[in-house]
XYZ file of N, CA and C in Angstrom:
207
model
N 52.137 71.612 78.924
C 51.199 70.902 78.274
C 51.744 70.333 76.899
N 51.354 69.141 76.609
C 52.289 68.654 75.333
C 50.910 68.282 74.388
N 50.988 68.357 73.193
C 50.043 68.065 72.119
C 50.271 66.856 71.663
N 49.315 66.142 71.750
C 49.083 64.710 71.291
C 48.281 64.449 69.807
N 48.853 64.182 68.804
C 47.649 63.873 67.666
C 47.121 62.813 67.857
N 46.035 62.960 67.095
C 44.816 61.862 67.105
C 45.382 61.048 66.048
N 45.281 59.609 66.140
C 45.819 58.701 65.047
C 44.837 58.678 64.104
N 43.891 59.123 64.313
C 43.018 59.094 62.911
C 42.549 60.566 62.049
N 43.084 61.157 62.609
C 42.672 62.712 62.091
C 44.042 63.551 62.365
N 44.922 64.288 61.700
C 46.071 64.458 61.638
C 46.100 66.040 61.929
N 44.793 66.741 61.818
C 44.419 68.002 62.253
C 43.814 68.080 63.552
N 43.450 67.073 64.281
C 42.944 67.268 65.547
C 43.925 66.593 66.495
N 43.893 67.231 67.807
C 45.089 66.756 69.035
C 44.106 67.064 70.151
N 44.596 66.261 71.202
C 44.535 66.427 72.516
C 45.737 67.052 72.987
N 45.407 67.955 74.151
C 46.448 68.239 74.958
C 46.738 67.681 76.350
N 47.818 67.286 76.910
C 48.022 66.625 78.253
C 48.993 67.627 78.663
N 48.532 67.517 80.633
C 49.375 68.090 81.250
C 50.885 67.454 81.484
N 51.771 68.102 81.406
C 53.216 67.518 81.702
C 53.059 67.258 83.408
N 54.276 66.712 83.723
C 54.472 66.405 85.488
C 54.693 67.549 85.889
N 55.392 68.533 85.221
C 56.000 69.917 85.754
C 54.355 70.580 85.853
N 53.744 70.336 84.948
C 52.161 71.260 84.838
C 51.382 70.874 86.215
N 51.607 69.529 86.374
C 50.773 68.763 87.552
C 51.167 69.446 88.734
N 52.637 69.185 88.905
C 53.299 69.905 90.037
C 52.950 71.601 90.091
N 52.682 72.331 89.170
C 52.614 73.728 89.189
C 51.007 73.956 89.662
N 49.978 73.193 88.918
C 48.781 73.089 89.620
C 48.454 72.896 91.023
N 49.104 71.917 91.341
C 49.092 71.593 92.690
C 49.651 72.604 93.516
N 50.806 72.973 93.379
C 51.155 74.512 93.889
C 50.356 75.608 94.000
N 49.603 75.921 92.884
C 48.787 77.017 92.453
C 47.692 76.829 93.658
N 47.216 75.794 93.635
C 45.556 75.041 94.291
C 46.193 75.474 95.700
N 47.317 74.821 96.189
C 47.744 75.189 97.858
C 47.916 76.428 98.091
N 48.324 77.458 97.074
C 48.463 78.730 97.367
C 47.123 79.524 97.966
N 46.024 79.054 96.971
C 44.776 79.282 97.206
C 44.029 79.178 98.448
N 44.295 77.846 98.856
C 43.636 77.349 99.982
C 44.426 78.047 101.507
N 45.977 78.503 100.970
C 46.696 79.031 102.395
C 46.057 80.956 102.338
N 45.937 81.305 101.013
C 45.047 82.541 101.115
C 43.842 82.692 101.652
N 43.014 81.587 101.412
C 41.473 81.656 101.815
C 41.597 81.612 103.550
N 42.693 80.861 103.717
C 42.574 80.305 105.289
C 43.094 81.867 106.057
N 43.923 82.471 105.508
C 44.828 83.690 105.903
C 43.202 84.772 105.782
N 42.708 85.313 104.636
C 41.507 85.809 104.578
C 40.500 85.463 105.393
N 40.375 84.365 105.795
C 39.133 83.904 106.555
C 39.342 84.109 108.163
N 40.681 84.195 108.384
C 41.598 84.590 109.640
C 41.022 86.083 110.029
N 41.361 86.784 109.124
C 41.288 88.189 109.077
C 39.982 88.570 109.310
N 38.823 88.008 108.282
C 37.584 88.296 108.138
C 36.946 88.016 109.542
N 37.282 86.862 110.145
C 36.541 86.718 111.269
C 36.895 87.348 112.642
N 37.443 88.412 112.489
C 37.857 89.418 113.534
C 36.753 90.435 113.401
N 35.847 90.716 112.164
C 35.129 91.833 112.147
C 33.597 91.096 111.985
N 32.752 91.802 112.598
C 31.250 91.418 112.618
C 30.857 91.552 111.290
N 29.535 90.593 111.093
C 28.973 90.737 109.746
C 28.764 92.118 109.372
N 28.012 92.933 110.353
C 27.321 94.103 110.177
C 28.570 95.318 110.040
N 29.904 95.193 110.399
C 30.963 95.731 109.870
C 31.416 95.635 108.503
N 31.530 94.425 108.448
C 31.946 93.892 106.842
C 30.804 94.542 105.801
N 29.410 94.243 106.150
C 28.823 94.952 105.539
C 28.465 96.489 104.949
N 28.899 96.987 106.287
C 28.860 98.569 106.162
C 30.232 98.926 105.168
N 31.248 98.135 105.488
C 32.431 98.476 104.373
C 32.272 98.173 103.012
N 31.522 97.169 102.810
C 31.112 96.624 101.396
C 30.443 98.229 100.965
N 29.497 98.346 101.496
C 28.588 99.503 101.199
C 29.375 100.866 101.035
N 30.402 101.052 101.862
C 31.179 102.238 101.551
C 32.015 101.992 100.482
N 32.838 100.794 99.840
C 33.472 100.441 98.874
C 32.593 100.520 97.665
N 31.446 100.365 97.750
C 30.660 100.200 96.245
C 30.289 101.496 95.889
N 29.913 102.433 96.900
C 29.569 103.748 96.943
C 31.086 104.615 96.254
N 32.062 104.277 96.735
C 33.568 104.690 96.311
C 33.579 104.549 94.821
N 33.448 103.008 94.675
C 33.330 102.554 93.109
C 32.418 103.180 92.278
N 31.549 103.402 92.553
C 30.395 104.013 92.050
C 30.695 105.436 91.654
N 31.181 106.174 92.709
C 31.509 107.403 92.431
C 32.533 107.375 91.408
N 33.696 106.875 91.696
C 34.820 106.594 90.621
C 34.347 106.469 89.056
N 33.324 105.342 88.910
C 33.083 105.127 87.797
C 32.191 106.338 87.063
N 31.688 106.950 87.811
C 30.686 107.759 86.939
C 31.458 109.174 86.766
N 32.469 109.191 86.971
C 33.353 110.465 86.920
C 34.086 110.103 85.665
N 33.994 109.110 84.815
C 34.917 108.656 83.673
C 33.935 109.168 82.190
């Protein structure tokens, strides 16, 4: 990020993304796409019913854990 002062106000400025920042943002977005694809491939192996039961179990465990604090 670079700070660019506004010509009519010395206290105000805009932030601009650098070329390196743009590249990093693109790589970050690509990482999310890759992760989503991998997660979807794994989740597609399970039925909606099984996933729902797993969520129910995890929520019960989380609730039990939080109540003991």
